[in-house]
Coordinates of C-alpha atoms in Angstrom, one line a residue:
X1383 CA 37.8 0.5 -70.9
X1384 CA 35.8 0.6 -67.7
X1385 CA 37.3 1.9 -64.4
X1386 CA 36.1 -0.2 -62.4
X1387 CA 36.4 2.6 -59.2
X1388 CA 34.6 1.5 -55.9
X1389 CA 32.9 5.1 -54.9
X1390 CA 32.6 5.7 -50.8
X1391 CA 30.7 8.1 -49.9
X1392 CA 31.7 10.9 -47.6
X1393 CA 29.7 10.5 -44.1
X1394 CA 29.8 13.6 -41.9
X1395 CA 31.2 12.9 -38.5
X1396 CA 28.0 13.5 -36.4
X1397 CA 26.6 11.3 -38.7
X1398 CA 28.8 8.6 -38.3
X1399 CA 28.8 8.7 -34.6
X1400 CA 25.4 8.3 -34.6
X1401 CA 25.0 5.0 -36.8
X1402 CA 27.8 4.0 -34.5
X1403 CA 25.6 4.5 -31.8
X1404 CA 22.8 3.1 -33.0
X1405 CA 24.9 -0.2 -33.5
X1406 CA 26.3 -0.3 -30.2
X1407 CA 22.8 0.2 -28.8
X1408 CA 21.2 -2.5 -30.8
X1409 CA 23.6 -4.7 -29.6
X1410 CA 22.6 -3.7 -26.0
X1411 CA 19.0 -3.7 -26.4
X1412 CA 19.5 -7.5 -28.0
X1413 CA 21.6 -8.6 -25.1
X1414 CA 19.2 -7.3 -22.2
X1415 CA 16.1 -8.3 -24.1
X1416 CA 17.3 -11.6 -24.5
X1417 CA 16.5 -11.7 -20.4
X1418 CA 12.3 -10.9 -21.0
X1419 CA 12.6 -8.4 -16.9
X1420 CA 14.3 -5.7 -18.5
X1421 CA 11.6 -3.3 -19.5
X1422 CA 11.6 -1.6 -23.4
X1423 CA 11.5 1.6 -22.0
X1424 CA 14.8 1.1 -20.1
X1425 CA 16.3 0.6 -23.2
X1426 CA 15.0 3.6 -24.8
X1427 CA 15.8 5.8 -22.2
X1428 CA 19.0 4.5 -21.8
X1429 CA 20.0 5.4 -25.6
X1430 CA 18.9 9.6 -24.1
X1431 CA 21.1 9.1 -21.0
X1432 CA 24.0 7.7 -19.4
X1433 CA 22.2 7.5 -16.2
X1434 CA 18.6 6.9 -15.4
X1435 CA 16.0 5.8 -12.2
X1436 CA 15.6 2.3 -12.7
X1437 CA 13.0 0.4 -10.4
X1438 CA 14.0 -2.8 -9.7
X1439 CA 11.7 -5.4 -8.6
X1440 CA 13.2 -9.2 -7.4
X1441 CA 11.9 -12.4 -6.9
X1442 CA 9.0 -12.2 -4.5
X1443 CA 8.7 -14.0 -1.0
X1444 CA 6.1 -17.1 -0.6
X1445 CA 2.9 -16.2 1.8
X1446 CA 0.6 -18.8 0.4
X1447 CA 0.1 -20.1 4.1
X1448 CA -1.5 -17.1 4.9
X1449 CA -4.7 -18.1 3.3
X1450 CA -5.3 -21.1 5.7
X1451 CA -5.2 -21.8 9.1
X1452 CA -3.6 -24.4 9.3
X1453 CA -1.1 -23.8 6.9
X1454 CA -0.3 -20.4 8.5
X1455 CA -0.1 -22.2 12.0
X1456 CA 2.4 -24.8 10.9
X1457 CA 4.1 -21.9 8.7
X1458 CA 4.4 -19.6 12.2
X1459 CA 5.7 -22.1 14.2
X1460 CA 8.8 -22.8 11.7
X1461 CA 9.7 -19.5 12.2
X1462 CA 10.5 -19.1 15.4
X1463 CA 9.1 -15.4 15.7
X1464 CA 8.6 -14.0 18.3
X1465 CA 6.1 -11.1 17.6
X1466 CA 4.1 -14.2 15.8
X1467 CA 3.3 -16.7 18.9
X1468 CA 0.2 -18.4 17.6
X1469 CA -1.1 -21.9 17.6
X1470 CA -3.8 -24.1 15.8
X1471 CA -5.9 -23.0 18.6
X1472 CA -5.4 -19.6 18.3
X1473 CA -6.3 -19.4 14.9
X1474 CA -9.1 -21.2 15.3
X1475 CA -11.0 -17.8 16.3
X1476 CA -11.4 -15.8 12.7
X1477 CA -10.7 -12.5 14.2
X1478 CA -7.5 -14.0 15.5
X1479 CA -6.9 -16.0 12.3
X1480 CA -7.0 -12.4 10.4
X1481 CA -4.5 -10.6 12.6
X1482 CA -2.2 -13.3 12.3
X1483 CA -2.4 -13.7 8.8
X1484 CA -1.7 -10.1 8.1
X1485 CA 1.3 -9.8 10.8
X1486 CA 2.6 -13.0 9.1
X1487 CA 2.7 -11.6 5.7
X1488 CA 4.7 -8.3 6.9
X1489 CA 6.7 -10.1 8.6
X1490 CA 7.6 -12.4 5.5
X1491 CA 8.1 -10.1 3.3
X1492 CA 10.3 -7.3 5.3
X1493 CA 12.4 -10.8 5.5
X1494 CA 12.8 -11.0 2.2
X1495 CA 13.2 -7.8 1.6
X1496 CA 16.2 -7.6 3.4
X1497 CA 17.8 -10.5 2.4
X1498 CA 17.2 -9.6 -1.3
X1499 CA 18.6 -6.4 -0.3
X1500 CA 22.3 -7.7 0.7
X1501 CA 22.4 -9.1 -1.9
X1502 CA 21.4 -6.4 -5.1
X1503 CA 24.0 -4.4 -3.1
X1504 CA 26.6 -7.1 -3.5
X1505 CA 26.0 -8.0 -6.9
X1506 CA 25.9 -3.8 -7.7
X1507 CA 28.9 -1.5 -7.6
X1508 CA 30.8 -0.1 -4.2
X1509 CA 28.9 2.9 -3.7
X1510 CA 25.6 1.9 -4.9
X1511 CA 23.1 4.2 -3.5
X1512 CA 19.2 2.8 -3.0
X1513 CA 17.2 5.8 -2.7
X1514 CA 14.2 4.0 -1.9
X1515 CA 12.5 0.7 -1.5
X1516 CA 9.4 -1.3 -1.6
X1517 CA 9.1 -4.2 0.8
X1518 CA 5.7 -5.3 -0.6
X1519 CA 6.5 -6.0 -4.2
X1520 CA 10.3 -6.6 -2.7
X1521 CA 11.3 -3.1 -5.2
X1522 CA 14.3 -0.9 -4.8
X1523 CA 15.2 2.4 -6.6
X1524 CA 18.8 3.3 -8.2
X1525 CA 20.5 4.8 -10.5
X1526 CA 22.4 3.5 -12.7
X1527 CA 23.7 2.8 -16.7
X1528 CA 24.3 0.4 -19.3
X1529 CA 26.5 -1.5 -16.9
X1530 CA 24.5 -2.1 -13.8
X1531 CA 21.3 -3.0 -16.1
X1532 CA 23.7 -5.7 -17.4
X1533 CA 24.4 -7.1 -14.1
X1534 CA 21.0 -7.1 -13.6
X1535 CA 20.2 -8.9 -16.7
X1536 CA 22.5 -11.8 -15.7
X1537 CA 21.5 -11.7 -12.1
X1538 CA 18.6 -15.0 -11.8
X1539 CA 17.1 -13.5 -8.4
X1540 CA 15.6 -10.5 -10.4
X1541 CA 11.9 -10.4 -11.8
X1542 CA 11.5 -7.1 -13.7
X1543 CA 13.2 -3.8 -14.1
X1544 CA 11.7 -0.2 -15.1
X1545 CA 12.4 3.4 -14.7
X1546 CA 11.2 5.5 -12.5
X1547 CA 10.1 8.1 -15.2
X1548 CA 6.5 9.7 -15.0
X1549 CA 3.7 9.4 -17.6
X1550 CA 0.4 11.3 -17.8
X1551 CA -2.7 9.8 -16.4
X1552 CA -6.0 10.0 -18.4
X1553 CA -8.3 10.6 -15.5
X1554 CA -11.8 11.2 -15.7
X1555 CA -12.9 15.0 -15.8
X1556 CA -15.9 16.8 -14.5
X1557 CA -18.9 17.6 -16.5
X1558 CA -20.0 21.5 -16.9
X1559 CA -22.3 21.7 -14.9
X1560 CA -20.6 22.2 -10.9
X1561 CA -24.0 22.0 -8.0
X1562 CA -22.9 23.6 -4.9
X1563 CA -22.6 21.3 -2.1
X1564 CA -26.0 21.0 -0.3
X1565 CA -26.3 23.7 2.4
X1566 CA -27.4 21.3 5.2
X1567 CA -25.0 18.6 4.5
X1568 CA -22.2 21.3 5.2
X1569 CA -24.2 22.5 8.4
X1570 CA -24.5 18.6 9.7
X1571 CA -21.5 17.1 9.2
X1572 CA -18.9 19.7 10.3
X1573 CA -18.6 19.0 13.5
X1574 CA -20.2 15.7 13.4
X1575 CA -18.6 13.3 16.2
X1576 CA -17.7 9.6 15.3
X1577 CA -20.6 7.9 17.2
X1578 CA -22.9 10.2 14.9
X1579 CA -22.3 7.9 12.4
X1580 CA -24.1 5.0 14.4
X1581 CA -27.2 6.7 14.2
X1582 CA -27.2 9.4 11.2
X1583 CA -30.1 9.4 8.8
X1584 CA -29.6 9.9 5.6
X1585 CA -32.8 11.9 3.7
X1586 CA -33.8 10.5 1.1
X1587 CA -33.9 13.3 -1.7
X1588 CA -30.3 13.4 -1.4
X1589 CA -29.8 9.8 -2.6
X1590 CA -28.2 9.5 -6.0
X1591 CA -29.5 7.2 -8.5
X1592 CA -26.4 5.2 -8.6
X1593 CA -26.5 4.3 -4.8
X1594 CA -30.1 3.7 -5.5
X1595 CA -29.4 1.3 -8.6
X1596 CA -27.2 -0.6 -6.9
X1597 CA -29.8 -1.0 -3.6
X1598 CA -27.5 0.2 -0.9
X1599 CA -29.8 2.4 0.6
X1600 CA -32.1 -0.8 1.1
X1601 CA -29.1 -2.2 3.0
X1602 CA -28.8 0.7 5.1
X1603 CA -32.3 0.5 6.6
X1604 CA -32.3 -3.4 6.6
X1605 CA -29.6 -4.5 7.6
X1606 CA -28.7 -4.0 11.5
X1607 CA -26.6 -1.5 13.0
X1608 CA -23.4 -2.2 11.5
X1609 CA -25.6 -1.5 7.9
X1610 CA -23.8 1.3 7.1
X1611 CA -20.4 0.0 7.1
X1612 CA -19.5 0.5 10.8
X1613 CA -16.7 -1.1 11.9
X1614 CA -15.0 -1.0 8.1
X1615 CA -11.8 0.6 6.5
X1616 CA -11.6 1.7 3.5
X1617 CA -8.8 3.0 1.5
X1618 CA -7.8 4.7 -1.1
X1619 CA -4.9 4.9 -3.7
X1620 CA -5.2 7.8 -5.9
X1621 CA -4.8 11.4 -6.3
X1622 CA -5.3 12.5 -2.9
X1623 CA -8.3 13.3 -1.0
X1624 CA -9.1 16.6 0.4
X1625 CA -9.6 15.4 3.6
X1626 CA -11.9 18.7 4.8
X1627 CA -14.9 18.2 2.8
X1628 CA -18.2 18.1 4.7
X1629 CA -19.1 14.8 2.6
X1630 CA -16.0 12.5 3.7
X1631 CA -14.4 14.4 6.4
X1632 CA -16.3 12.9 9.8
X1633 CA -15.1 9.6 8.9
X1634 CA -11.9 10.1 7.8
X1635 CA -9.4 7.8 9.8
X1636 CA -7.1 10.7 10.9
X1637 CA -9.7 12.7 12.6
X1638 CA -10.5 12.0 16.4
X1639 CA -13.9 12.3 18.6
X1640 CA -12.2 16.0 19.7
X1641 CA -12.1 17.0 16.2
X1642 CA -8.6 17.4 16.0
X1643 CA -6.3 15.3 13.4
X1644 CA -3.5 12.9 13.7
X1645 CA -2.6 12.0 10.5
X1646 CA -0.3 9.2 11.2
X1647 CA -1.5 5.4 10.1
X1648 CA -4.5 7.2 8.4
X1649 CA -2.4 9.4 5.5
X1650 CA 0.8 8.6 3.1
X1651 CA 1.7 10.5 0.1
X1652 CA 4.0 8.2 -1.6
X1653 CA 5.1 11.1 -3.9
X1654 CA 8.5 11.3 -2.3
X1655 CA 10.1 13.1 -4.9
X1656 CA 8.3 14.9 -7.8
X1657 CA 7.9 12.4 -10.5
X1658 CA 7.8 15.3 -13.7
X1659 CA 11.0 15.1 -15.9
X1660 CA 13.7 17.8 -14.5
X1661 CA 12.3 17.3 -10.4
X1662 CA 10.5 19.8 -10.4
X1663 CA 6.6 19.6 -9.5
X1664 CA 3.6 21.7 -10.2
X1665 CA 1.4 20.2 -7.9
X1666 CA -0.2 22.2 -5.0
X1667 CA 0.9 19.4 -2.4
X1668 CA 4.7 19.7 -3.4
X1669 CA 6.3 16.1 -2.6
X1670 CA 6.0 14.0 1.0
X1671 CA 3.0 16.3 2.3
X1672 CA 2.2 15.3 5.8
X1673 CA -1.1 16.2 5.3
X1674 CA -4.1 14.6 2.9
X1675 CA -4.4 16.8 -0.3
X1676 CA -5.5 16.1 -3.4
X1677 CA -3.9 18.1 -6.6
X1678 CA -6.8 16.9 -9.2
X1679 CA -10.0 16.1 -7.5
X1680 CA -10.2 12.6 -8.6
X1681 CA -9.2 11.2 -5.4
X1682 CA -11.8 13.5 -3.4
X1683 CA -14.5 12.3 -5.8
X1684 CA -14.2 8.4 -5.7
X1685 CA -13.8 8.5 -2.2
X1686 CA -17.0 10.2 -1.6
X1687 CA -19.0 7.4 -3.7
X1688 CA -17.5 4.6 -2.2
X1689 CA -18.2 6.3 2.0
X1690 CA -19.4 9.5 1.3
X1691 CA -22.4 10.7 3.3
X1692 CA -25.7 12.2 2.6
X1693 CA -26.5 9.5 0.1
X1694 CA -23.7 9.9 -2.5
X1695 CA -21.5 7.1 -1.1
X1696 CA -22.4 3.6 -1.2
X1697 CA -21.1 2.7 3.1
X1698 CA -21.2 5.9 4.8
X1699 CA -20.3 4.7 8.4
X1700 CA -17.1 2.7 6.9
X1701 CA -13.7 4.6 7.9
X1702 CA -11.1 5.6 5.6
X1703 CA -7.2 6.0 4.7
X1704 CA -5.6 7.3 1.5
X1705 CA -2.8 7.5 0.1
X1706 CA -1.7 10.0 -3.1
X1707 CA -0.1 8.2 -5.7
X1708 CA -0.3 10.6 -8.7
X1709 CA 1.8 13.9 -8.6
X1710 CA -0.7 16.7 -10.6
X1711 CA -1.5 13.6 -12.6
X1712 CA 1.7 12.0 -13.1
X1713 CA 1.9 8.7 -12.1
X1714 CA 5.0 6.1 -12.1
X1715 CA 5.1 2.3 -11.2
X1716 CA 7.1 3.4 -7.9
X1717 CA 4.0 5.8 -6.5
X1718 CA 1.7 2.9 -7.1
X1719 CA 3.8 0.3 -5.4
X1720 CA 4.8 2.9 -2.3
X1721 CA 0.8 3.3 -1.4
X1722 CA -0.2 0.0 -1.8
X1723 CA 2.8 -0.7 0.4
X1724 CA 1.4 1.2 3.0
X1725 CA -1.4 -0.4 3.2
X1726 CA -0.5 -3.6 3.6
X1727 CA 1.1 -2.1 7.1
X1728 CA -0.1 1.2 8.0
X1729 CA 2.8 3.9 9.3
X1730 CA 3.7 7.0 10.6
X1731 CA 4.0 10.0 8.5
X1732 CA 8.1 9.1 8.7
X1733 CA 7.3 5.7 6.9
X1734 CA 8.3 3.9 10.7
X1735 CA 6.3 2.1 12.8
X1736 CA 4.5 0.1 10.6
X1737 CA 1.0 -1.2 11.9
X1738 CA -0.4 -4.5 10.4
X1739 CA -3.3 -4.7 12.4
X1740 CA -4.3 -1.1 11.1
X1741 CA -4.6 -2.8 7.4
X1742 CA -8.0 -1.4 5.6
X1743 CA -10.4 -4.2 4.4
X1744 CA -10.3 -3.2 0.9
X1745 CA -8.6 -0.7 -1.5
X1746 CA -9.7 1.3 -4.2
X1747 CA -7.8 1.4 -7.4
X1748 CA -8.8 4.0 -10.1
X1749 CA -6.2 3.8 -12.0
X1750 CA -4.0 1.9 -14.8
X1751 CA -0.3 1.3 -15.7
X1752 CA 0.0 0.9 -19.1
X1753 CA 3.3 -1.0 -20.8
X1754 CA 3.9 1.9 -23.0
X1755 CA 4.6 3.9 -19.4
X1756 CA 7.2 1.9 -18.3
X1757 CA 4.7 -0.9 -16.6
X1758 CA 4.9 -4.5 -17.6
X1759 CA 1.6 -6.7 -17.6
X1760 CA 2.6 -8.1 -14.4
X1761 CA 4.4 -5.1 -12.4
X1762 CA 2.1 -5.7 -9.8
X1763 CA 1.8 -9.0 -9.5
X1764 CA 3.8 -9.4 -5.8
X1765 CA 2.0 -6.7 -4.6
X1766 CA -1.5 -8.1 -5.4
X1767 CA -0.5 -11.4 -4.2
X1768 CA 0.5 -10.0 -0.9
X1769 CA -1.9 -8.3 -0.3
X1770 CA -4.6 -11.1 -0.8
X1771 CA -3.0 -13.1 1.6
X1772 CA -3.3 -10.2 3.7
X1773 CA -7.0 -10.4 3.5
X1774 CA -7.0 -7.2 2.0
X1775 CA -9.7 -6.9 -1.3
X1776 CA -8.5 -5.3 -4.1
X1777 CA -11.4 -3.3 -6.2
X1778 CA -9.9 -1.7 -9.7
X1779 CA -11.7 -0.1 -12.7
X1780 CA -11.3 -2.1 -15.6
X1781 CA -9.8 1.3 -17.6
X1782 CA -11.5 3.5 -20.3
X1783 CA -10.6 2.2 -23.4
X1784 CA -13.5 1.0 -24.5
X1785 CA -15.1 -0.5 -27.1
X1786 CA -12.3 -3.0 -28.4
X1787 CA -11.6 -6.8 -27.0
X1788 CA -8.8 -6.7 -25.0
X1789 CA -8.7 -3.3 -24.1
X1790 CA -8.2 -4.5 -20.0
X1791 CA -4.3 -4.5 -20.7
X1792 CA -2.5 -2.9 -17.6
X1793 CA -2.1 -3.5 -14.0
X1794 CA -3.5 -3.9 -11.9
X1795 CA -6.7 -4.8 -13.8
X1796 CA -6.0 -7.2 -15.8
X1797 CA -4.8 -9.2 -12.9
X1798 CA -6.6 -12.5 -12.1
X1799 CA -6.4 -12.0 -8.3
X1800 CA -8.0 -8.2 -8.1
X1801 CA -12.0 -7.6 -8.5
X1802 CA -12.0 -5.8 -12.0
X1803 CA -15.1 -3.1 -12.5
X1804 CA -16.7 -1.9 -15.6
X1805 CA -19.2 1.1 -15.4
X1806 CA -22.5 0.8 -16.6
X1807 CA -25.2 3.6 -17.0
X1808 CA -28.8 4.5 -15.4
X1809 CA -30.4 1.9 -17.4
X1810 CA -28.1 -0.8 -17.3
X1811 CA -26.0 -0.2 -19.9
X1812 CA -22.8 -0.7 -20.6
X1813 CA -20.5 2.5 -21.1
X1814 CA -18.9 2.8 -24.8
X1815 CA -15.3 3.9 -22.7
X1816 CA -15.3 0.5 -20.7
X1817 CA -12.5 -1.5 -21.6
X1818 CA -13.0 -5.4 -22.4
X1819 CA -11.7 -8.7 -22.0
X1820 CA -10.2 -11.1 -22.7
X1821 CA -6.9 -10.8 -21.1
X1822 CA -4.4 -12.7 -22.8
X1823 CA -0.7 -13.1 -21.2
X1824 CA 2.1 -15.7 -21.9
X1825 CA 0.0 -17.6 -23.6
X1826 CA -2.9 -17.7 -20.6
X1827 CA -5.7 -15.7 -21.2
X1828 CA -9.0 -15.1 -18.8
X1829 CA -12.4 -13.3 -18.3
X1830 CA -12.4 -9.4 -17.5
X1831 CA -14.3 -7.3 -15.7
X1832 CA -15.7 -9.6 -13.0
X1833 CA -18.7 -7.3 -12.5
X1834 CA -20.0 -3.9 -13.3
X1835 CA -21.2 -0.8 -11.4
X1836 CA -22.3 2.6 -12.0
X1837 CA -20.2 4.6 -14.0
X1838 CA -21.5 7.3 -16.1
X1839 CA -22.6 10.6 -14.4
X1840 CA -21.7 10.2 -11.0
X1841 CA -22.1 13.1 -8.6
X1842 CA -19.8 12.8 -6.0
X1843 CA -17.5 15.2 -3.4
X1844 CA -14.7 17.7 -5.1
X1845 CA -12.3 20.1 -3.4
X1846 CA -13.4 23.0 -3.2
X1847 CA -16.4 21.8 -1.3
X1848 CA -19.0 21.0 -4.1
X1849 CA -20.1 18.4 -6.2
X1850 CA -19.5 17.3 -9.6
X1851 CA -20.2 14.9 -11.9
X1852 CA -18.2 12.2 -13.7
X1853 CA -18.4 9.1 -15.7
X1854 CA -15.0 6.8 -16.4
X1855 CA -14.6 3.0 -14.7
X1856 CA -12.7 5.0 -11.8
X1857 CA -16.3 6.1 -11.4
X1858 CA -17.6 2.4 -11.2
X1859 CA -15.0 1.2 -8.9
X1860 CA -15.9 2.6 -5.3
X1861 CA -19.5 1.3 -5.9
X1862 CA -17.9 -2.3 -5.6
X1863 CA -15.2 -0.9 -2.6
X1864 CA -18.6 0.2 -0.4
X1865 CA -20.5 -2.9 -1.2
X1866 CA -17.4 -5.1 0.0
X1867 CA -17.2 -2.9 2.7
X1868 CA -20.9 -3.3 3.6
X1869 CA -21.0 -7.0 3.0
X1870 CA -18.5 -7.5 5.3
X1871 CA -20.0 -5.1 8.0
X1872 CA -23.6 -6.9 8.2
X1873 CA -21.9 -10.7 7.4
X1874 CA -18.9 -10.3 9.7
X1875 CA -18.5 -14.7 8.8
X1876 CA -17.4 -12.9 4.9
X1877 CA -15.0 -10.4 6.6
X1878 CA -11.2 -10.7 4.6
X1879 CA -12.9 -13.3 3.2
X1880 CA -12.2 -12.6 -0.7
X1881 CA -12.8 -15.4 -2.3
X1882 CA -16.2 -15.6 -0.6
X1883 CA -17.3 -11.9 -0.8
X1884 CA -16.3 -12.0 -4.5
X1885 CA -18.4 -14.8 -5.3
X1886 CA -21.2 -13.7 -3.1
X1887 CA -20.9 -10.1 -5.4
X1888 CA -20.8 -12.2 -8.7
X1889 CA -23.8 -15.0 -7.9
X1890 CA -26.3 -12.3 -6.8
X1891 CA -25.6 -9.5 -9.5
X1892 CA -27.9 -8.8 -12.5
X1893 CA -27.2 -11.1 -15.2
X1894 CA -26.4 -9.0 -18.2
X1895 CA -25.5 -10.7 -21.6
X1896 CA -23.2 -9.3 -23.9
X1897 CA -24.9 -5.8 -25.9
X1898 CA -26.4 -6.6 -28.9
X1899 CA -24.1 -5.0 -32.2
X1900 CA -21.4 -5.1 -30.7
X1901 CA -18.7 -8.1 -31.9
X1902 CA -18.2 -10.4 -29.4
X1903 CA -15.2 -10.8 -27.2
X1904 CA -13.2 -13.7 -26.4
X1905 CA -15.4 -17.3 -25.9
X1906 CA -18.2 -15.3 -25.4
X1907 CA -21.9 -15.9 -27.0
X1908 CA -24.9 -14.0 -27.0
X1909 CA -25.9 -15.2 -24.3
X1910 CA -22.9 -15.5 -22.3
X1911 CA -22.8 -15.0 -18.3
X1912 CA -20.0 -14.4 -17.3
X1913 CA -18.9 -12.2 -20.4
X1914 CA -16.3 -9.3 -21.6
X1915 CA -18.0 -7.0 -20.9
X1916 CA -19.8 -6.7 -18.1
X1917 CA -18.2 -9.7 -16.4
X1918 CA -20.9 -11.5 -14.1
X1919 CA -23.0 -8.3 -14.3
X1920 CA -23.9 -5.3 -12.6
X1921 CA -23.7 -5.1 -8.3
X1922 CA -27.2 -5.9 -6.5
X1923 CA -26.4 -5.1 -2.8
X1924 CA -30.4 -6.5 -2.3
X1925 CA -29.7 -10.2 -3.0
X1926 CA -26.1 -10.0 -1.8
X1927 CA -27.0 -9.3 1.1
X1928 CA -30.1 -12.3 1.3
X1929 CA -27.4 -14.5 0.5
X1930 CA -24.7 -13.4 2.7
X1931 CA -27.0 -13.6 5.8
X1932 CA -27.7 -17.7 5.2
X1933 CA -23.8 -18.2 5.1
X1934 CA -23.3 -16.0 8.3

């Protein structure tokens, strides 16, 4: 006879918690990724902790007018503002058109910001603390569980959420070799006054071959007295800079004719808190440093090459602002979003007092936020979209992950608003580690890069006052920031003018068809112009500037 005896097996407790567990969190994970804002890695972290940062980003405010006249007139006189008191008139003159469009676009989105701020804080538990917030990409910072990411899921006002955790950024680094910074370059420029700038000439043995390539130098001595980039500002999201290096210090926003500094509305370190697991940091700026430091070198180095003087930087007489948004290499979606921020309206070293009108003319971004780090394909959308109507330029490197399609996958590169930069060599080139197109998203996919610049072997500024070479796409980036910035300078008709100035860059650069070997990318042929890979080619400041002169 068979005993027909149903055998259960013995599960230890722990054991059986845990599949409990991973039930329960399955469940949890199905429900909030039902809603497609509620980022993986929330869910992960979330099964480690009862409590973790989250980031939450809501629906963004509408400043489309701001790209026309007469749309931002008629937009400004709904509002009944009145710091904005502008008519059709008014706006007719373009330096008066770009004020107003970037004090309308503050003043829309703080706006928003509020009201979407009433109302997270109703929807959220009594008691609900935001630690901090983002006007720009309309982003606050919590703390919170299971419950409140719930809430969020269901709330329809909501675009994303993430955590505030850190992830290490693969930055460039230098090459052995470390030349000490040229003895007369530290002898000229300390001390220099601004209105040295007007008239400094550069020698030429001190040129680099990148400048060279790219015919800046040919700019300088061509193209008037604002050929430098007099009259420009340039900023800079990164590491930090170290502020006091002969190359980049006399132009530095903060410092005044008497020498002294004032770091307000030129300096931000939006490392409020230390963004390493446990809140501790190991960086040598510690957290909220009132004064410009840079804990890795990278931020010194593409600052130098985009306004550096002496011949390393491409628009030497342009004036410049940073902001650190990496702590000791470190970064998080919140740093990124808290500089560009800035930006957008310059402020005191106490985040008050915000400035529109102090605004650079174009950004630097050397830097990526990859989905695996807690940043979705479009976590910086808003903030690109703001500040284009801002009339602010957004130069990014395409990202080193080169030689695969497709490899341009995180913000804000891959966006279709901001100017994405691959690196080429000496010789035209294209760099192995440059990432490629296509970008493909929700079922839309488009070109990337949109043009190339040097990017391998770059000597350029590092603290410790010397030099030192690097190659990466963070490398090619501030070649494309100091033509903008020169373009804009000599052409003052192309000034917050993006969609000109971009199309100006890409008509005039030197066609280059996709490298031979290599499979091709996207739609692309042989013979493809634009392509994925070096977009509409590589930067020619020479003919850019021929053709920006019969616009202006």
């Amino acid at each position: 006879m068979i005993n027909n005896h149903t055998f259960t097996p013995k599960i230890p407790h722990h054991k059986m918690l845990h599949a409990i567990f991973g039930v329960l969190l399955f469940a949890f994970s199905q429900c909030v990724n039902a809603k497609p804002h509620i980022h993986n890695r929330v869910v992960r972290e979330l099964a480690e902790h009862d409590q973790i940062g989250l980031l939450i980003t809501m629906k963004s405010a509408n400043v489309s007018a701001a790209n026309h006249p007469e749309a931002l007139a008629m937009a400004i006189s709904g509002m009944r503002s009145q710091q904005l008191a502008y008519t059709m008139e008014d706006l007719a003159d373009t330096r008066i058109y770009h004020k107003a469009r970037g004090e309308y676009v503050f003043e829309v989105i703080t706006r928003h910001h509020a009201q979407s701020r009433d109302r997270l804080l109703l929807a959220l538990p009594e008691g609900t603390e935001i630690e901090q917030s983002v006007p720009l990409s309309n982003s606050f910072v919590i703390r919170g569980g299971k419950d409140i990411v719930q809430t969020l899921a269901d709330m329809d006002d909501i675009d994303e959420v993430f955590t505030t955790s850190g992830f290490k950024v693969d930055l460039p680094k230098p090459a052995a070799n470390r030349p000490p910074l040229i003895q007369s370059l530290m002898q000229r420029m300390i001390g220099a006054k601004d209105e040295d700038l007007q008239d400094a000439d550069l020698p030429e043995k001190n040129i680099q071959w990148n400048v060279k390539k790219i015919g800046a130098e040919r700019v300088w001595r061509q193209g008037g007295d604002r050929s430098r980039g007099q009259g420009i500002r340039y900023a800079i999201a990164d590491t930090g800079v170290a502020y006091l290096h002969p190359n980049i210090n006399a132009n530095y926003v903060g410092r005044k004719p008497d020498g002294k500094y004032d770091h307000n509305y030129a300096w931000y370190d939006g490392v409020r808190k230390p963004v390493a697991p446990g809140g501790h940091t190991q960086s040598k700026c510690g957290v909220a440093s009132n004064v410009p430091c840079d804990d890795q070198g990278h931020g010194t180095h593409v600052t130098s090459t985009a306004v550096g003087a002496d011949g390393y930087g491409v628009a030497p007489g342009a004036r410049w602002m940073a902001c650190r948004n990496m702590d000791n290499g470190l970064g998080a979606p919140v740093t990124y979003l808290i500089c560009l921020n800035f930006f957008l309206a310059p402020h005191d070293l106490q985040g008050k007092n915000p400035r529109p009108d102090l605004r650079p003319h174009v950004i630097g971004n050397s830097y990526g936020c990859p989905d695996s780090e807690g940043c979705s394909k479009r976590a910086m959308r808003a903030a690109v979209e703001g500040l284009r109507a801002a009339g602010i330029f957004m130069s990014v490197s395409a990202g080193n992950e080169g030689p695969r399609c497709s490899t341009v996958d995180a913000p804000p590169a891959l966006e279709p608003l901001v100017f994405s930069v691959g690196a080429t060599d000496n010789s035209d080139n294209l760099a192995r580690f440059s990432s490629r197109g296509p970008v493909s998203i929700d079922g839309q996919q488009w070109r990337k890069p949109d043009i190339s610049a040097p990017g391998v072997g770059i000597l350029a500024a590092y603290p410790g006052d010397t030099m030192r070479r690097l190659s990466g796409t963070s490398m090619a980036s501030p070649h494309v920031s100091g033509a903008v910035v020169l373009l804009s300078a000599v052409c003052p008709c192309l000034e917050r003018d993006n969609e000109r100035l971009q199309a100006v860059l890409q008509a005039t650069a030197k066609h280059l068809v996709p490298p031979v070997g290599e499979s091709l990318c996207g739609d692309d042929t042989p013979s493809s112009v634009p392509n994925n890979f070096f977009g509409y080619g590589r930067i020619d400041l020479v003919s850019a500037m021929s053709v920006c002169k019969e616009l202006c």
